[in-house]
Short mmCIF file of C-alpha atoms in Angstrom, two decimals:
data_model
loop_
_atom_site.label_atom_id
_atom_site.label_comp_id
_atom_site.label_asym_id
_atom_site.label_seq_id
_atom_site.Cartn_x
_atom_site.Cartn_y
_atom_site.Cartn_z
CA MET A 19 -15.82 -15.90 -51.73
CA SER A 20 -14.83 -17.65 -54.98
CA THR A 21 -16.57 -17.28 -58.19
CA LEU A 22 -15.71 -20.30 -59.75
CA CYS A 23 -18.78 -22.38 -60.62
CA VAL A 24 -17.86 -26.19 -60.60
CA PRO A 25 -20.93 -28.31 -61.70
CA SER A 26 -22.46 -30.62 -59.03
CA GLN A 27 -21.78 -33.65 -61.25
CA VAL A 28 -18.07 -33.39 -62.48
CA PRO A 29 -17.28 -36.14 -65.14
CA SER A 30 -14.14 -38.52 -64.52
CA VAL A 31 -10.71 -37.00 -65.09
CA ALA A 32 -10.29 -39.56 -68.01
CA GLU A 33 -13.37 -38.04 -69.52
CA ASP A 34 -12.26 -34.46 -69.14
CA CYS A 35 -8.91 -35.35 -70.63
CA GLU A 36 -10.44 -37.22 -73.55
CA GLN A 37 -12.88 -34.00 -74.30
CA LEU A 38 -9.66 -31.77 -74.04
CA HIS A 39 -7.80 -33.88 -76.41
CA LYS A 40 -10.61 -33.91 -78.77
CA ALA A 41 -10.95 -30.13 -78.46
CA PHE A 42 -7.55 -29.74 -79.69
CA SER A 43 -7.67 -32.16 -82.54
CA GLY A 44 -11.20 -30.75 -83.57
CA SER A 45 -13.17 -32.13 -86.42
CA ILE A 46 -11.46 -32.32 -89.83
CA GLY A 47 -11.56 -28.66 -91.08
CA TRP A 48 -12.82 -27.33 -87.66
CA GLY A 49 -9.80 -26.74 -85.82
CA THR A 50 -9.59 -25.97 -82.07
CA ASN A 51 -13.01 -26.29 -79.86
CA GLU A 52 -12.44 -23.25 -77.55
CA GLY A 53 -15.82 -23.51 -76.09
CA LEU A 54 -15.26 -27.12 -75.10
CA ILE A 55 -11.97 -25.85 -73.21
CA ILE A 56 -13.76 -23.15 -71.47
CA SER A 57 -16.62 -25.44 -70.62
CA ILE A 58 -14.05 -27.93 -68.71
CA LEU A 59 -10.99 -25.82 -67.55
CA GLY A 60 -13.21 -22.86 -66.64
CA HIS A 61 -15.41 -24.87 -64.35
CA ARG A 62 -12.67 -27.08 -62.52
CA ASN A 63 -11.08 -26.23 -59.32
CA ALA A 64 -7.34 -26.10 -58.54
CA ALA A 65 -7.26 -29.68 -57.31
CA GLN A 66 -9.24 -30.94 -60.31
CA ARG A 67 -7.16 -29.12 -62.84
CA LYS A 68 -3.82 -30.54 -61.07
CA LEU A 69 -5.46 -33.96 -61.73
CA ILE A 70 -6.39 -33.22 -65.29
CA ARG A 71 -2.82 -32.31 -66.02
CA GLU A 72 -1.40 -35.42 -64.38
CA VAL A 73 -3.80 -37.76 -66.20
CA TYR A 74 -3.69 -35.84 -69.53
CA ALA A 75 0.24 -36.22 -69.41
CA GLU A 76 0.16 -39.79 -68.69
CA THR A 77 -2.63 -40.54 -71.31
CA TYR A 78 -1.23 -38.40 -74.45
CA GLY A 79 2.39 -38.06 -73.30
CA GLU A 80 2.45 -34.42 -73.52
CA ASP A 81 2.00 -31.58 -70.91
CA LEU A 82 -1.56 -30.16 -71.05
CA LEU A 83 0.14 -26.59 -71.17
CA LYS A 84 2.29 -27.59 -74.30
CA SER A 85 -1.03 -28.74 -75.88
CA LEU A 86 -2.78 -25.37 -74.98
CA ASP A 87 0.40 -23.35 -76.03
CA LYS A 88 0.20 -25.05 -79.58
CA GLU A 89 -3.58 -24.58 -79.94
CA LEU A 90 -4.36 -21.21 -78.47
CA THR A 91 -3.13 -17.65 -79.17
CA ASN A 92 -3.10 -14.27 -77.51
CA ASP A 93 -5.04 -13.08 -74.32
CA PHE A 94 -7.18 -16.16 -74.34
CA GLU A 95 -4.14 -18.33 -74.27
CA ARG A 96 -2.61 -16.36 -71.40
CA VAL A 97 -5.68 -16.74 -69.23
CA VAL A 98 -6.18 -20.32 -69.84
CA MET A 99 -2.34 -21.07 -69.26
CA LEU A 100 -2.30 -19.03 -65.97
CA TRP A 101 -5.55 -20.65 -64.90
CA THR A 102 -4.45 -24.17 -65.61
CA LEU A 103 -1.22 -23.74 -63.69
CA ASP A 104 -1.14 -24.70 -59.93
CA PRO A 105 -1.48 -21.82 -57.94
CA PRO A 106 2.16 -21.76 -56.33
CA GLU A 107 3.63 -22.53 -59.75
CA ARG A 108 1.33 -19.67 -61.35
CA ASP A 109 2.77 -17.25 -58.64
CA ALA A 110 6.44 -18.44 -59.30
CA TYR A 111 5.80 -17.74 -63.12
CA LEU A 112 4.14 -14.26 -62.57
CA ALA A 113 7.06 -13.38 -59.98
CA ASN A 114 9.67 -14.33 -62.34
CA GLU A 115 8.13 -12.40 -65.20
CA ALA A 116 7.78 -9.37 -62.96
CA THR A 117 11.53 -9.56 -61.97
CA LYS A 118 12.86 -9.81 -65.48
CA ARG A 119 10.39 -6.83 -66.58
CA TRP A 120 10.79 -4.96 -63.48
CA THR A 121 10.31 -1.21 -63.32
CA SER A 122 9.60 0.92 -60.27
CA SER A 123 5.97 1.04 -61.27
CA ASN A 124 5.60 -2.79 -61.50
CA GLN A 125 3.64 -3.78 -58.38
CA VAL A 126 3.16 -7.63 -59.12
CA LEU A 127 5.93 -8.53 -56.67
CA VAL A 128 4.25 -6.57 -53.78
CA GLU A 129 0.84 -8.15 -54.85
CA ILE A 130 2.14 -11.74 -54.57
CA ALA A 131 4.33 -11.12 -51.25
CA CYS A 132 1.30 -9.29 -49.66
CA THR A 133 -2.11 -10.78 -50.66
CA ARG A 134 -1.13 -14.42 -50.28
CA SER A 135 -1.08 -16.20 -46.87
CA PRO A 136 2.16 -17.08 -45.19
CA LYS A 137 1.98 -20.64 -46.49
CA GLU A 138 1.13 -19.83 -50.07
CA LEU A 139 3.84 -17.27 -50.41
CA LEU A 140 6.22 -20.02 -49.10
CA HIS A 141 4.86 -22.59 -51.57
CA ALA A 142 5.25 -20.04 -54.39
CA ARG A 143 9.12 -19.56 -53.19
CA GLU A 144 9.37 -23.45 -53.40
CA ALA A 145 7.75 -23.67 -56.77
CA TYR A 146 10.13 -20.87 -57.87
CA HIS A 147 13.21 -23.02 -56.96
CA VAL A 148 11.94 -26.10 -58.92
CA ARG A 149 10.96 -24.08 -61.98
CA PHE A 150 13.83 -21.65 -62.28
CA LYS A 151 16.70 -23.35 -60.21
CA ARG A 152 17.21 -20.09 -58.34
CA SER A 153 15.44 -18.37 -55.29
CA LEU A 154 12.95 -15.50 -55.72
CA GLU A 155 14.71 -13.58 -53.15
CA GLU A 156 18.20 -13.65 -55.30
CA ASP A 157 16.13 -12.62 -58.52
CA VAL A 158 14.39 -9.85 -56.79
CA ALA A 159 17.66 -8.62 -55.27
CA TYR A 160 19.53 -8.89 -58.48
CA HIS A 161 16.72 -6.91 -60.61
CA THR A 162 16.15 -4.12 -58.35
CA SER A 163 18.29 -1.64 -56.53
CA GLY A 164 18.21 0.97 -53.62
CA ASP A 165 14.89 1.37 -51.49
CA PHE A 166 13.05 -0.87 -53.86
CA ARG A 167 15.36 -3.72 -53.28
CA LYS A 168 15.45 -3.09 -49.63
CA LEU A 169 11.52 -3.44 -49.48
CA LEU A 170 10.92 -6.00 -51.96
CA VAL A 171 13.55 -8.56 -50.89
CA ALA A 172 12.09 -8.13 -47.27
CA LEU A 173 8.54 -8.87 -48.55
CA VAL A 174 9.21 -11.70 -50.60
CA SER A 175 11.48 -13.48 -47.89
CA SER A 176 8.83 -13.06 -45.15
CA TYR A 177 7.09 -15.85 -43.39
CA ARG A 178 4.65 -13.86 -41.26
CA TYR A 179 2.58 -15.41 -38.40
CA GLY A 180 -0.60 -16.09 -39.84
CA GLY A 181 -3.05 -16.12 -36.82
CA ASP A 182 -5.31 -13.55 -35.54
CA ASP A 183 -3.78 -12.78 -32.18
CA VAL A 184 -2.59 -9.02 -31.78
CA ASN A 185 -0.50 -6.96 -29.15
CA LEU A 186 -2.27 -3.75 -28.72
CA ILE A 187 0.62 -2.31 -26.82
CA LEU A 188 2.92 -2.94 -29.64
CA ALA A 189 0.48 -1.60 -32.22
CA LYS A 190 0.34 1.60 -30.23
CA SER A 191 3.99 1.88 -29.99
CA GLU A 192 4.63 0.92 -33.76
CA ALA A 193 2.00 3.45 -35.03
CA LYS A 194 3.90 6.22 -33.15
CA LEU A 195 7.06 4.84 -34.60
CA LEU A 196 5.64 4.76 -38.15
CA HIS A 197 4.19 8.41 -37.81
CA GLU A 198 7.51 9.80 -36.56
CA LYS A 199 9.31 8.06 -39.68
CA ILE A 200 6.78 9.41 -42.00
CA CYS A 201 7.06 12.89 -40.70
CA GLU A 202 10.73 12.69 -41.13
CA LYS A 203 10.12 11.43 -44.66
CA ALA A 204 12.26 8.51 -43.73
CA TYR A 205 9.95 6.22 -45.65
CA SER A 206 12.57 3.48 -46.32
CA CYS A 207 14.08 3.27 -42.99
CA ASP A 208 14.71 0.01 -41.46
CA ASP A 209 11.79 0.39 -38.81
CA VAL A 210 9.00 1.03 -41.52
CA ILE A 211 10.47 -1.91 -43.67
CA ARG A 212 10.63 -4.21 -40.76
CA ILE A 213 6.99 -3.42 -39.47
CA LEU A 214 5.57 -4.00 -43.15
CA SER A 215 7.47 -7.01 -43.79
CA THR A 216 7.50 -9.18 -40.78
CA ARG A 217 4.35 -8.23 -38.72
CA SER A 218 1.28 -10.50 -39.39
CA LYS A 219 -1.63 -9.06 -41.18
CA ALA A 220 -3.67 -9.02 -38.05
CA GLN A 221 -0.99 -6.91 -36.16
CA ILE A 222 -0.36 -4.39 -39.07
CA ASN A 223 -4.23 -3.93 -39.06
CA ALA A 224 -4.21 -3.20 -35.41
CA THR A 225 -1.22 -0.86 -35.97
CA LEU A 226 -2.89 1.14 -38.81
CA ASN A 227 -6.26 1.44 -36.70
CA GLN A 228 -4.03 2.99 -33.87
CA TYR A 229 -2.44 5.24 -36.39
CA LYS A 230 -5.68 6.67 -37.71
CA ASN A 231 -7.28 6.93 -33.99
CA GLU A 232 -4.03 8.62 -32.84
CA PHE A 233 -3.15 10.86 -35.86
CA GLY A 234 -6.39 11.19 -37.47
CA ASN A 235 -5.46 10.21 -41.05
CA ASP A 236 -5.21 6.64 -42.78
CA ILE A 237 -1.44 5.91 -43.15
CA ASN A 238 -1.91 5.75 -47.08
CA LYS A 239 -2.98 9.43 -46.97
CA ASP A 240 0.35 10.49 -45.17
CA LEU A 241 2.20 8.30 -47.69
CA LYS A 242 0.73 10.62 -50.70
CA ALA A 243 2.96 13.38 -49.81
CA ASP A 244 4.47 13.31 -53.32
CA PRO A 245 2.32 11.82 -55.69
CA LYS A 246 4.94 11.17 -58.28
CA ASP A 247 7.34 9.31 -55.87
CA GLU A 248 7.24 5.65 -57.01
CA PHE A 249 8.53 4.30 -53.83
CA LEU A 250 5.68 5.88 -51.94
CA SER A 251 3.37 4.46 -54.41
CA ILE A 252 4.72 0.98 -53.81
CA LEU A 253 4.60 1.39 -50.10
CA ARG A 254 0.81 2.29 -50.38
CA SER A 255 0.17 -0.66 -52.48
CA THR A 256 2.17 -2.85 -49.82
CA VAL A 257 -0.43 -1.29 -47.10
CA LYS A 258 -3.30 -2.05 -49.31
CA CYS A 259 -2.26 -5.60 -50.37
CA LEU A 260 -1.92 -6.29 -46.59
CA VAL A 261 -4.95 -4.85 -45.00
CA TYR A 262 -7.46 -4.34 -48.10
CA PRO A 263 -6.54 -6.59 -50.84
CA GLU A 264 -9.96 -6.32 -52.26
CA LYS A 265 -9.63 -2.58 -52.56
CA TYR A 266 -6.23 -3.11 -54.19
CA PHE A 267 -7.51 -5.68 -56.73
CA GLU A 268 -10.70 -3.62 -57.45
CA LYS A 269 -8.47 -0.60 -58.53
CA VAL A 270 -6.16 -2.88 -60.64
CA VAL A 271 -9.26 -4.05 -62.56
CA ARG A 272 -10.75 -0.84 -62.74
CA LEU A 273 -7.62 1.00 -64.32
CA ALA A 274 -7.16 -2.08 -66.49
CA ILE A 275 -10.53 -1.49 -68.00
CA ASN A 276 -10.79 2.19 -68.06
CA ARG A 277 -7.44 3.06 -69.63
CA ARG A 278 -7.47 3.77 -73.25
CA GLY A 279 -6.96 0.32 -74.69
CA THR A 280 -7.84 -2.49 -71.97
CA ASP A 281 -4.73 -3.59 -70.06
CA GLU A 282 -5.41 -7.12 -70.65
CA GLY A 283 -2.16 -8.26 -68.72
CA ALA A 284 -3.56 -6.85 -65.23
CA LEU A 285 -6.94 -8.11 -65.88
CA THR A 286 -6.06 -11.32 -66.78
CA ARG A 287 -3.73 -11.79 -63.84
CA VAL A 288 -6.36 -10.72 -61.26
CA VAL A 289 -9.00 -12.76 -62.77
CA ALA A 290 -6.74 -15.71 -62.87
CA THR A 291 -5.24 -15.23 -59.33
CA ARG A 292 -8.45 -14.31 -57.47
CA ALA A 293 -11.41 -16.25 -59.04
CA GLU A 294 -10.79 -19.09 -56.34
CA VAL A 295 -10.05 -16.70 -53.47
CA ASP A 296 -12.07 -13.49 -53.04
CA MET A 297 -13.11 -12.53 -56.71
CA LYS A 298 -16.75 -12.13 -55.06
CA ILE A 299 -15.57 -9.46 -52.83
CA VAL A 300 -13.69 -7.67 -55.48
CA LYS A 301 -16.84 -7.71 -57.76
CA ASP A 302 -18.90 -6.54 -54.85
CA GLU A 303 -16.33 -3.74 -54.34
CA TYR A 304 -16.33 -2.88 -58.08
CA GLN A 305 -19.84 -2.51 -58.30
CA ARG A 306 -20.02 -0.31 -55.19
CA ARG A 307 -17.17 1.96 -56.60
CA ASN A 308 -18.18 2.19 -60.12
CA SER A 309 -22.06 1.45 -60.08
CA VAL A 310 -21.61 -1.16 -62.81
CA PRO A 311 -21.33 -5.03 -62.48
CA LEU A 312 -17.96 -6.18 -63.38
CA ASP A 313 -19.26 -8.85 -65.62
CA ARG A 314 -20.97 -5.96 -67.58
CA ALA A 315 -17.57 -4.14 -67.72
CA ILE A 316 -15.64 -6.94 -68.84
CA ALA A 317 -18.04 -7.90 -71.60
CA LYS A 318 -18.04 -4.24 -72.92
CA ASP A 319 -14.19 -4.17 -72.85
CA THR A 320 -13.22 -7.64 -74.08
CA ASN A 321 -14.45 -10.07 -76.89
CA GLY A 322 -14.46 -13.62 -78.11
CA ASP A 323 -13.12 -16.50 -76.24
CA TYR A 324 -10.97 -14.29 -74.12
CA GLU A 325 -14.09 -12.69 -72.91
CA LYS A 326 -15.94 -16.00 -72.25
CA MET A 327 -13.34 -17.39 -70.22
CA LEU A 328 -12.92 -14.36 -67.98
CA LEU A 329 -16.96 -14.31 -67.47
CA ALA A 330 -16.83 -18.02 -66.77
CA LEU A 331 -14.03 -17.40 -64.09
CA ILE A 332 -15.91 -14.47 -62.44
CA GLY A 333 -19.24 -16.50 -62.04
CA HIS A 334 -21.15 -14.80 -65.00
CA GLU A 335 -24.04 -16.96 -65.69
CA GLU A 336 -25.38 -17.06 -69.38
CA ALA A 337 -28.84 -16.03 -69.65
#
């Protein structure tokens, strides 16, 4: 489901590092060789990139990220930097950015808490400790308030069961409970937050299937009572991220591309975080929903080295 294309014969790590160093120093008068950077980093998996970063630091006495920061600019710099980070470190970085710039319409924290596996979220929280000398939970609690704080702290603190086992009796009773609370408009009550923040994804899926069978609507339809209510919007994203992550990411990409002036931040984040996970499914969903291949939409909306790096990560083969 990954769209990353790693060559069958990968050069040695030392060779990759040497080539990257050459790309930064460039020939006299030529500056940085962005194409060489894309050809290496855009075609290496997380384990390979981690090794490159370690060997580069040992060989040249500088963190690869620092070299990238000095040599690259703008959206191209951001996509290469995010991509080069180890996934837990990347999530910690994105989560910290989201807490500092938090507004009630910012859904990045929900995205990280609900689309990652229980282990991945735990690793992101550990990486957050190392990088920021604080916990993700305390920063989320500090920067949010009210119902948003109640939901988000519960989501980022969660360590769900990751297996496929479900309890259908429980699914039935909790579907009924969710329906009651939604009918009462008690969207932020303890039970709604408890179910969404502690149950396994398989259990929530079973509960929401029961909800639809029993009450005739998808839960997200019933959570659209007030389209302007941002707490309801974040609840719908929570459900989508837990149960249909590919639909959630397709929508983020679609809105990023379709708005007047591309939202490069959202597009970069989704490509950098999903290329090694489920980007193939997101691409299929995008094509199904928009009747246009995602690589064509990205090529139409972006340009230069930024476009080339995005296309490399989503597996677009140059003709």
